[in-house]
CSV table of C-alpha atoms in Angstrom, one decimal:
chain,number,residue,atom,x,y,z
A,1,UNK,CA,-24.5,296.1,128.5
A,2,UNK,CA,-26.3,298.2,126.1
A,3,UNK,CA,-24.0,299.2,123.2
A,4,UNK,CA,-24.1,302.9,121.6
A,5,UNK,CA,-23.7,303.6,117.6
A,6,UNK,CA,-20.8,306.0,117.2
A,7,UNK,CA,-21.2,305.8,113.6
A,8,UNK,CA,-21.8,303.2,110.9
A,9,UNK,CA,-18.7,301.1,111.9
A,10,UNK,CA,-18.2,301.7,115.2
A,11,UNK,CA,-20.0,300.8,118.4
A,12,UNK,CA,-19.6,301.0,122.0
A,13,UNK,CA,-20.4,300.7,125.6
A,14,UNK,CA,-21.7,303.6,127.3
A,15,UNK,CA,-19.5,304.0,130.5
A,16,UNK,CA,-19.6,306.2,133.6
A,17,UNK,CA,-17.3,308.4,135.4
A,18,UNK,CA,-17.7,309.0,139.5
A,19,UNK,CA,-19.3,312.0,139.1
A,20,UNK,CA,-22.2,310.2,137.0
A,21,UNK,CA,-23.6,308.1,139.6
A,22,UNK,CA,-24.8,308.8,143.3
A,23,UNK,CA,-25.6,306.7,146.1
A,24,UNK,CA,-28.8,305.3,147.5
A,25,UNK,CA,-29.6,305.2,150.9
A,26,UNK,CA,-31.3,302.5,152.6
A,27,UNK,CA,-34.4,302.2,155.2
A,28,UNK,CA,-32.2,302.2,157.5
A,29,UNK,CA,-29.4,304.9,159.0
A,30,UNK,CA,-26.6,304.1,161.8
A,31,UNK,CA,-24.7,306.1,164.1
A,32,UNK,CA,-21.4,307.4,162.5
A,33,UNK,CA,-19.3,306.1,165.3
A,34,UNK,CA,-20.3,302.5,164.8
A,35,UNK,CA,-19.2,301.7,161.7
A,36,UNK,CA,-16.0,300.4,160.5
A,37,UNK,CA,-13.8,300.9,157.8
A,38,UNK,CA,-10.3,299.0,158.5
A,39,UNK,CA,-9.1,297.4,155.7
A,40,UNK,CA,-6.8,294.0,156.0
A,41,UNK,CA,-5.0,292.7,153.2
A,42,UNK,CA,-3.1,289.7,153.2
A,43,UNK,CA,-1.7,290.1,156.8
A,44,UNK,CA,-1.7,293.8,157.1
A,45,UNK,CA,-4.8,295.1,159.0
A,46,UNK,CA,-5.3,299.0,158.3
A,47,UNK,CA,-7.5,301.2,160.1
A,48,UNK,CA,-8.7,302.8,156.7
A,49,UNK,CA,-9.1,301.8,153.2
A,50,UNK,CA,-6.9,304.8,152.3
A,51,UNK,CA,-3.5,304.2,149.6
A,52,UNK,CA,-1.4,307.2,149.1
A,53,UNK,CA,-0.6,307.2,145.9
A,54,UNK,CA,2.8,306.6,145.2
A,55,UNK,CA,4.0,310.3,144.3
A,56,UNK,CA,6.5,312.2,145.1
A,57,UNK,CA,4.4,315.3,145.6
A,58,UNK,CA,2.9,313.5,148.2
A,59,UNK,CA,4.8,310.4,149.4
A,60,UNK,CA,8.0,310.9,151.2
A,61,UNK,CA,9.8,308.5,153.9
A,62,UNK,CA,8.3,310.7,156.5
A,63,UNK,CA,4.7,311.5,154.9
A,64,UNK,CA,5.0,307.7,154.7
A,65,UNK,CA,5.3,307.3,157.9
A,66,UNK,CA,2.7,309.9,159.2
A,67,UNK,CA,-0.2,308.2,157.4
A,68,UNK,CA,0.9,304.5,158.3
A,69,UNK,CA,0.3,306.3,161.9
A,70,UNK,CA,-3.2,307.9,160.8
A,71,UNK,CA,-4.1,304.8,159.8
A,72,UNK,CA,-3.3,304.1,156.1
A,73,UNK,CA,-0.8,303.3,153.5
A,74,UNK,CA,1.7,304.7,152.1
A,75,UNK,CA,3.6,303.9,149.0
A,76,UNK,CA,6.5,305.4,148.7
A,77,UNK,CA,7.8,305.7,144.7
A,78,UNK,CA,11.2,304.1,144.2
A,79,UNK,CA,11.8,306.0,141.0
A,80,UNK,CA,11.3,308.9,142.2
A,81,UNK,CA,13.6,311.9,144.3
A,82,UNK,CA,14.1,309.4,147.4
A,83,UNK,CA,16.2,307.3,145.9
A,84,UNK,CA,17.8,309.0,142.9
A,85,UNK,CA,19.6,311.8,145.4
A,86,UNK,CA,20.7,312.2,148.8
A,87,UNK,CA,18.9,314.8,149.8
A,88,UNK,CA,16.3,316.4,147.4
A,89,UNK,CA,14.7,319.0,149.4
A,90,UNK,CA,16.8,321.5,147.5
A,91,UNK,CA,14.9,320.0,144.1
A,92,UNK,CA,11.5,319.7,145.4
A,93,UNK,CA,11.7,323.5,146.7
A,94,UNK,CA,13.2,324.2,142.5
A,95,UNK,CA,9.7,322.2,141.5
A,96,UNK,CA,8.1,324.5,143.5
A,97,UNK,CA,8.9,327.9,142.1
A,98,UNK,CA,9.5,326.5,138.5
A,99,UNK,CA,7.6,328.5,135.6
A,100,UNK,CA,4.8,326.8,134.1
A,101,UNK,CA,6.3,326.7,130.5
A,102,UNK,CA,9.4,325.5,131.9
A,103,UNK,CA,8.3,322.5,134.2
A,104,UNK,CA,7.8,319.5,132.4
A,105,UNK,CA,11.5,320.4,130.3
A,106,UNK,CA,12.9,320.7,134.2
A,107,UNK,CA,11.4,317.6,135.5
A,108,UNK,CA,13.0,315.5,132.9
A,109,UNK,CA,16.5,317.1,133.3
A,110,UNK,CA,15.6,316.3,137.1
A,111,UNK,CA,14.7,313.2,136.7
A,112,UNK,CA,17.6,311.6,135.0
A,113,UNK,CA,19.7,310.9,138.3
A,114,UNK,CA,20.0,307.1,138.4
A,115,UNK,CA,18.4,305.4,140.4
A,116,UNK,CA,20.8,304.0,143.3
A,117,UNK,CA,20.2,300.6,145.5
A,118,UNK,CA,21.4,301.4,148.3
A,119,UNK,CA,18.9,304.6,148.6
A,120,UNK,CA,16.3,302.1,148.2
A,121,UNK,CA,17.5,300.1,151.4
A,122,UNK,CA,17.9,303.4,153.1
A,123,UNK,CA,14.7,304.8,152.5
A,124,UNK,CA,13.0,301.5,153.4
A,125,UNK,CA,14.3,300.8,156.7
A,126,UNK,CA,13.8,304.6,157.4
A,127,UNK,CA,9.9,303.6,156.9
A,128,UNK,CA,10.7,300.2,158.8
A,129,UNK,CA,12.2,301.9,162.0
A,130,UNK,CA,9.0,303.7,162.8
A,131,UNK,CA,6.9,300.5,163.1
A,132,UNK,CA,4.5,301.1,160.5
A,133,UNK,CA,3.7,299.0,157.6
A,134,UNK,CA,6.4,299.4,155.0
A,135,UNK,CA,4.9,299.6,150.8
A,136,UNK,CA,7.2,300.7,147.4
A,137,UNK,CA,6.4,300.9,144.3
A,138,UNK,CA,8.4,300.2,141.1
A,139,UNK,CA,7.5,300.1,137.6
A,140,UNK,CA,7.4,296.8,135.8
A,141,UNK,CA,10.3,298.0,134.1
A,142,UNK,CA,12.4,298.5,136.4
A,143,UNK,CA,10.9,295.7,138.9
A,144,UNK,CA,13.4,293.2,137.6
A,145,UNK,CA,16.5,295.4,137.8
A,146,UNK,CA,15.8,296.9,141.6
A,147,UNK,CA,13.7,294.0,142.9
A,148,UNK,CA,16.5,292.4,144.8
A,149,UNK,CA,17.6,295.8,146.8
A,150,UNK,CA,13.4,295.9,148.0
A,151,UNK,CA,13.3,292.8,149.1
A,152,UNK,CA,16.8,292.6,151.3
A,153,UNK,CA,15.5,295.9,152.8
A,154,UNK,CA,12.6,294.2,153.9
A,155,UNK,CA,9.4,296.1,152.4
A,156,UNK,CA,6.2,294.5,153.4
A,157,UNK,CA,4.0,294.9,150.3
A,158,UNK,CA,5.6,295.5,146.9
A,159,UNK,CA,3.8,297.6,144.5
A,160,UNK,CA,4.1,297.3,140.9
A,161,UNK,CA,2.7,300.1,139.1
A,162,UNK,CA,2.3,301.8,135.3
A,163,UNK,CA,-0.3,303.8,133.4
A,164,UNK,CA,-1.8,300.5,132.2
A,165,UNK,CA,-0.1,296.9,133.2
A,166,UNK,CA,-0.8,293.4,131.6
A,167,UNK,CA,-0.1,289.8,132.4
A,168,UNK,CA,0.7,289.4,128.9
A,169,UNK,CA,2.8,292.2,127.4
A,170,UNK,CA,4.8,291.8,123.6
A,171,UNK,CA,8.0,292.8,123.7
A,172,UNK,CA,10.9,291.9,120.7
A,173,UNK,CA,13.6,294.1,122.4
A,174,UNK,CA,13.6,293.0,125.5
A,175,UNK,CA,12.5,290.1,127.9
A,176,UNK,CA,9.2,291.5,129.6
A,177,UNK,CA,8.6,290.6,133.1
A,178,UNK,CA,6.6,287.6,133.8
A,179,UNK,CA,4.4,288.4,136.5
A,180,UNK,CA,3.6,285.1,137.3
A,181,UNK,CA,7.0,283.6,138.0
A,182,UNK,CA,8.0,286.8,139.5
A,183,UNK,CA,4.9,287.0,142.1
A,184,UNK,CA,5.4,283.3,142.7
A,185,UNK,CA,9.1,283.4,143.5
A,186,UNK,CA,8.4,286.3,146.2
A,187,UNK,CA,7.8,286.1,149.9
A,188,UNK,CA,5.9,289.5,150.2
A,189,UNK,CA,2.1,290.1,148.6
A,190,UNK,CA,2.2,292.3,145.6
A,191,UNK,CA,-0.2,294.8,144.3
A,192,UNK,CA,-0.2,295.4,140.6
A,193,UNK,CA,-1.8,297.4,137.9
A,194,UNK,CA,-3.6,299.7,136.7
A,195,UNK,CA,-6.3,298.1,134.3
A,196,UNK,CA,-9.5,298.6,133.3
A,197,UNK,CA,-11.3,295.7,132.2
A,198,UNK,CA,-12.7,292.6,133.3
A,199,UNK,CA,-10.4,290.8,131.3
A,200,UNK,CA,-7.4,292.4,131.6
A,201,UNK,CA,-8.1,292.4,136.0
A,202,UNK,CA,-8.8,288.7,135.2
A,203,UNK,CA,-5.3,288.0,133.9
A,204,UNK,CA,-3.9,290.2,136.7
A,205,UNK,CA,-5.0,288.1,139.5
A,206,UNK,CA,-4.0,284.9,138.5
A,207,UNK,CA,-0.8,286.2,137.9
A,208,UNK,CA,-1.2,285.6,142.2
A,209,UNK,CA,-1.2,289.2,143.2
A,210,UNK,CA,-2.8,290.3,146.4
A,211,UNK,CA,-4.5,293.6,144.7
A,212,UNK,CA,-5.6,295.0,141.6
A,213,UNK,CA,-5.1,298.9,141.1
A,214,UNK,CA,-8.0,299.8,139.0
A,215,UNK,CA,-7.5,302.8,136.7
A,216,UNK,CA,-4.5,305.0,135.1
A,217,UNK,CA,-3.5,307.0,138.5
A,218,UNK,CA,-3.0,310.5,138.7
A,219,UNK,CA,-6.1,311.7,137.5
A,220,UNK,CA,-6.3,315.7,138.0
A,221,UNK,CA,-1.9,315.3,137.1
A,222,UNK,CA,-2.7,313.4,134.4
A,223,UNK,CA,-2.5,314.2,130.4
A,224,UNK,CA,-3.3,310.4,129.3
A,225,UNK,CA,-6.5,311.0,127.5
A,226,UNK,CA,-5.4,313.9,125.8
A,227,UNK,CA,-1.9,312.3,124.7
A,228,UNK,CA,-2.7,309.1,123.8
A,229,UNK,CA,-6.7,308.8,124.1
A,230,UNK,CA,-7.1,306.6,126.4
A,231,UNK,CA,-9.4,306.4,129.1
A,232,UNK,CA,-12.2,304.3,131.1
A,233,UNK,CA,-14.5,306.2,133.3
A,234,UNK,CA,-14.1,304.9,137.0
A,235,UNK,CA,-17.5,303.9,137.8
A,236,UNK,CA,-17.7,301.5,135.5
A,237,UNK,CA,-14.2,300.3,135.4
A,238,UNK,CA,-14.7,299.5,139.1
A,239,UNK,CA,-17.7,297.2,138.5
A,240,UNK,CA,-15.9,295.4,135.7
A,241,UNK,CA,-13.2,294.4,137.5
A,242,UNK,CA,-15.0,293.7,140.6
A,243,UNK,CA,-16.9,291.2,138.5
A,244,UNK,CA,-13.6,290.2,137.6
A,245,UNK,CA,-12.5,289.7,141.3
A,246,UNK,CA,-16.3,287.7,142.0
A,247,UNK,CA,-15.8,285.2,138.8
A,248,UNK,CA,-11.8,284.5,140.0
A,249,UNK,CA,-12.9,283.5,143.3
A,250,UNK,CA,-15.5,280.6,142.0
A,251,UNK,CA,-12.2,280.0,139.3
A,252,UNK,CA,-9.6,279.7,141.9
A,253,UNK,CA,-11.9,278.1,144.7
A,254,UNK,CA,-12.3,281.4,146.8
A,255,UNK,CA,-9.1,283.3,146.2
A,256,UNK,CA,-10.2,287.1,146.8
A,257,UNK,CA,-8.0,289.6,145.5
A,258,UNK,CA,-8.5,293.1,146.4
A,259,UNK,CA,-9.6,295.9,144.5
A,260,UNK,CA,-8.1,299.4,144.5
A,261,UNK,CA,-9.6,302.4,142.9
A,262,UNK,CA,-6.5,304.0,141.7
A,263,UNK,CA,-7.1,307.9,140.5
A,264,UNK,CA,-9.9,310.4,139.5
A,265,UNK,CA,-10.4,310.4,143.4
A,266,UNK,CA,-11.4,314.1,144.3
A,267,UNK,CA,-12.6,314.3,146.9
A,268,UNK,CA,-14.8,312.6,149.9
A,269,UNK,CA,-17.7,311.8,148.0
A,270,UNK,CA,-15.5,310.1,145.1
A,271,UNK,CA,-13.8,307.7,148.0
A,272,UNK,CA,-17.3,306.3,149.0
A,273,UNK,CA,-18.9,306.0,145.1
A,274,UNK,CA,-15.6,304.0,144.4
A,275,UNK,CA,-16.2,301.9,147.1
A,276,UNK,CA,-19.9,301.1,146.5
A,277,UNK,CA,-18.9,300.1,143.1
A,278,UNK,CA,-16.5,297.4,144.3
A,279,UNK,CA,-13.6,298.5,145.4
A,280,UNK,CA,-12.1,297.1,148.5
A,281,UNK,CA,-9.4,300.4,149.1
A,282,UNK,CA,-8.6,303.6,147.1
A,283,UNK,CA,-5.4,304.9,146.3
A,284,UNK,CA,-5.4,308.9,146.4
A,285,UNK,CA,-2.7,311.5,145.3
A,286,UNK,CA,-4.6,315.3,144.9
A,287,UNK,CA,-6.4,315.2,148.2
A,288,UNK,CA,-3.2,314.8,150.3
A,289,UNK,CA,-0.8,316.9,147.9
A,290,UNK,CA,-3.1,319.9,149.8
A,291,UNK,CA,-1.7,318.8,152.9
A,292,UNK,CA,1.2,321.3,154.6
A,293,UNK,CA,3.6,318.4,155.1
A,294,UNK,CA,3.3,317.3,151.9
A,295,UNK,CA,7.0,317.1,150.0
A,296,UNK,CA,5.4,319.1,146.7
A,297,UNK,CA,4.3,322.3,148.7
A,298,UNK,CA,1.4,322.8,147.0
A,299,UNK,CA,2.0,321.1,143.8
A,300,UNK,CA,1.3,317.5,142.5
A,301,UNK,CA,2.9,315.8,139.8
A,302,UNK,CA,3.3,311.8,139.0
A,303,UNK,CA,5.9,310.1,137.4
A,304,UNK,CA,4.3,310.3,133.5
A,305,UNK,CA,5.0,314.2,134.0
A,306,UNK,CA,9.0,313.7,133.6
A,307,UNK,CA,8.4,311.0,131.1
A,308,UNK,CA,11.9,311.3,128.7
A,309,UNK,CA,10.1,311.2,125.2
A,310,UNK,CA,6.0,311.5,126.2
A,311,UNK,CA,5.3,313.0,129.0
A,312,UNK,CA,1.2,312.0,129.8
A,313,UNK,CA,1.6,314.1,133.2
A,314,UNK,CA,1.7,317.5,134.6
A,315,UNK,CA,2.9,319.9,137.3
A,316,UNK,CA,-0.5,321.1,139.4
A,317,UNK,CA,-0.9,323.6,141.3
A,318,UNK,CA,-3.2,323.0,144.1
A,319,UNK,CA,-2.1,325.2,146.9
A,320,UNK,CA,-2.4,323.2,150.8
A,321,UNK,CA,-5.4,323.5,153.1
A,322,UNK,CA,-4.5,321.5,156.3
A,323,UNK,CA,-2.3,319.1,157.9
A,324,UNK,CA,-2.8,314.9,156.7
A,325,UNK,CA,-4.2,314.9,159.9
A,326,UNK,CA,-7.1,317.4,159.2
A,327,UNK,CA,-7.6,316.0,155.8
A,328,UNK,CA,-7.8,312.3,157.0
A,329,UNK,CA,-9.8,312.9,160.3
A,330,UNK,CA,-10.7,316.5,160.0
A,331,UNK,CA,-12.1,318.4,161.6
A,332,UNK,CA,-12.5,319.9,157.9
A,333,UNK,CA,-13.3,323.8,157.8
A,334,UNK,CA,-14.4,323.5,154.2
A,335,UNK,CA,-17.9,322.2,152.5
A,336,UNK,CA,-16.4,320.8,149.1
A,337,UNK,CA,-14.9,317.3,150.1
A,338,UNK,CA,-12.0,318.1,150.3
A,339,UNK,CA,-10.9,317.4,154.3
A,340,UNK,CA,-12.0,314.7,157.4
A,341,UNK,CA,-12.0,312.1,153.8
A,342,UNK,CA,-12.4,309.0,155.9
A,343,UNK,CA,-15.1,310.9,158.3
A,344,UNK,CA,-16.8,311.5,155.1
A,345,UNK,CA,-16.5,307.8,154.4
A,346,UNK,CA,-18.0,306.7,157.7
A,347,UNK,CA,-20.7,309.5,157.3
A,348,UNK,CA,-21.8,308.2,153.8
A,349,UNK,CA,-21.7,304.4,155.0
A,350,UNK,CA,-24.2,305.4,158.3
A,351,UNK,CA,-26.4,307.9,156.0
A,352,UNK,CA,-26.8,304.8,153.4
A,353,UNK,CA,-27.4,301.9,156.1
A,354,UNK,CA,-24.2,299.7,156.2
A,355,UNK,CA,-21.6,298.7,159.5
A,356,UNK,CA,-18.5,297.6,157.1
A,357,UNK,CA,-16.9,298.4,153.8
A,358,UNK,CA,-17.9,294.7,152.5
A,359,UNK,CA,-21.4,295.6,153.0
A,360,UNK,CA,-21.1,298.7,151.9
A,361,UNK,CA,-20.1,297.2,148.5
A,362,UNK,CA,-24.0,296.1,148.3
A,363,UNK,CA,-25.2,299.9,148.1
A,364,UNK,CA,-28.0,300.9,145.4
A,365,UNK,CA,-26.3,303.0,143.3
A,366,UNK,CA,-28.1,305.3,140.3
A,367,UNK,CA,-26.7,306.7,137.6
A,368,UNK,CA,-27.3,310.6,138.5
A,369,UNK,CA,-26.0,313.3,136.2
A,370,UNK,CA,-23.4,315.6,138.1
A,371,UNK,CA,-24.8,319.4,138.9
A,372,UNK,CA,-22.6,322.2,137.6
């Protein structure tokens, strides 16, 4: 990897975003209809690659729900409304209307309902009773504390999630959670992350998790690069830690651990780039925030947004444009990528030559300055 002078004493990798690269078709094309793009991890088969982000401007119990039907994931947050209070309609309608000044100050105050057990259980077996795949996530620091009430409910993938997550962090305050003891001792696969280097994905998976989230989430909701300077473009975080994934399955005798592209997803053509650059799955927050069922009305927001001391997030207004339906399947009405995602998907993957997301993996790829 070439390596770029910043300045006498300082040097480094030149790394691209999405929007840097394009993809490269093959000599061959394929009839939209004929290709596939289910996604199976551990023993959950999904008829999409598709992750909704774990959000509460997008994920509720029953937007949960409605994409396990469509055919993806959905994670709902356990730190989020759902299980701090009853009923928060009320709250997310507040969110809704809140002055821009005054939002981030609001969504703290909002935010410091404690989290209650048994509206974990609840909200999990709400998700249960309708048949579809059941995923939560939790922070690793509250994973130990609320880990028990996930697992009597029954959740069938546990998602442990934060800005950036490490098999290895330093703590002389606390006991930090060791991810190794803690994926070994549980019965359900477990995704975990984000990162965004070989090294640090390497660690990750063989802590034994079933995924890798590549990336910081929330990428049009998040502040991260401006608040604390940190950021990896996606392209080539991808392909690091898809190396990562390749070089773990010769070390652990052909252990694959999947890889999901977790933010700075757009739109349609963002979804497919992520996946020729390794990535098994995506996990997406602003596309379906625009849909009319989801809980934010409009606006998108993650969990860094009502951060008590450093809020890295904010309140986005992005307005909604369909149903999940329309914006998963279409038909889409408009030309910018931003409805029919996984038709899109399909579209790309017959344009470019390939039947299957694995293949698909396999695209040429360029590096292709974006048009403005």
């Amino acid at each position: 990897m070439t390596q770029v002078e910043i300045g006498r004493g300082k040097s480094g990798r030149r790394a691209y975003a999405l929007d840097e690269i394009g993809i490269v078709p093959s000599r061959r094309t394929r009839d939209p209809e004929e290709v596939s793009i289910s996604w199976q991890i551990d023993a959950y088969r999904f008829d999409s690659p598709l992750v909704a982000s774990p959000m509460d401007s997008v994920v509720s119990p029953q937007t949960a729900i409605e994409i396990g039907r469509l055919g993806g994931l959905g994670v709902l947050d356990l730190e989020g409304l759902w299980t701090r209070y009853e009923d928060p309609a009320p709250l997310l309608e507040e969110v809704a209307t809140l002055d821009r000044a005054a939002a981030t100050a609001r969504l703290q105050e909002i935010y410091t309902a404690p989290i209650k057990d048994e509206l974990i259980g609840r909200r999990i077996e709400e998700i249960r009773a309708a048949g579809v795949t059941t995923a939560v996530r939790l922070s690793p620091q509250r994973t130990v504390q609320h880990h028990k009430a996930v697992i009597d409910a029954g959740v069938d993938i546990f998602v442990i999630r934060g800005t950036t997550v490490s098999a290895e962090h330093v703590s002389g305050r606390a006991e930090p959670l060791n991810l190794k003891q803690f994926i070994y001792e549980l019965d359900v696969p477990v995704i975990v992350g984000g990162c965004a280097t070989y090294t640090a994905a390497l660690h990750l998976m063989r802590t034994g998790a079933a995924g890798v989230l590549v990336g910081f989430g929330g990428g049009a909701s998040h502040t991260t690069r401006t608040v604390l300077g940190v950021v990896v473009p996606m392209a080539t975080a991808i392909s690091d830690v898809a190396a990562a994934r390749r070089d773990y399955m010769d070390e652990s005798g052909g252990r694959y651990v999947h890889v999901i592209a977790d933010g700075s997803m757009g739109g349609s053509g963002d979804i497919a780039k992520a996946i020729a650059c390794g990535a098994d799955a995506i996990m997406v927050g602003s596309p379906l925030a625009r849909a009319s069922e989801a809980p934010g009305r409009g606006f998108h927001w993650g969990s860094e947004a009502h951060h008590p001391e450093l809020p890295r997030g904010k309140r986005v207004e992005f307005g909604t444009i369909g149903t999940l339906r329309e914006i998963l399947h279409g038909p889409s009405s408009l030309a910018d990528g931003s409805m029919n995602l996984l038709g899109a998907l399909r579209r790309t993957m017959a344009t470019a030559g390939y039947s299957d997301l694995k293949e698909f993996q396999r695209v040429e790829v360029v590096v292709a300055p974006p048009q403005r």
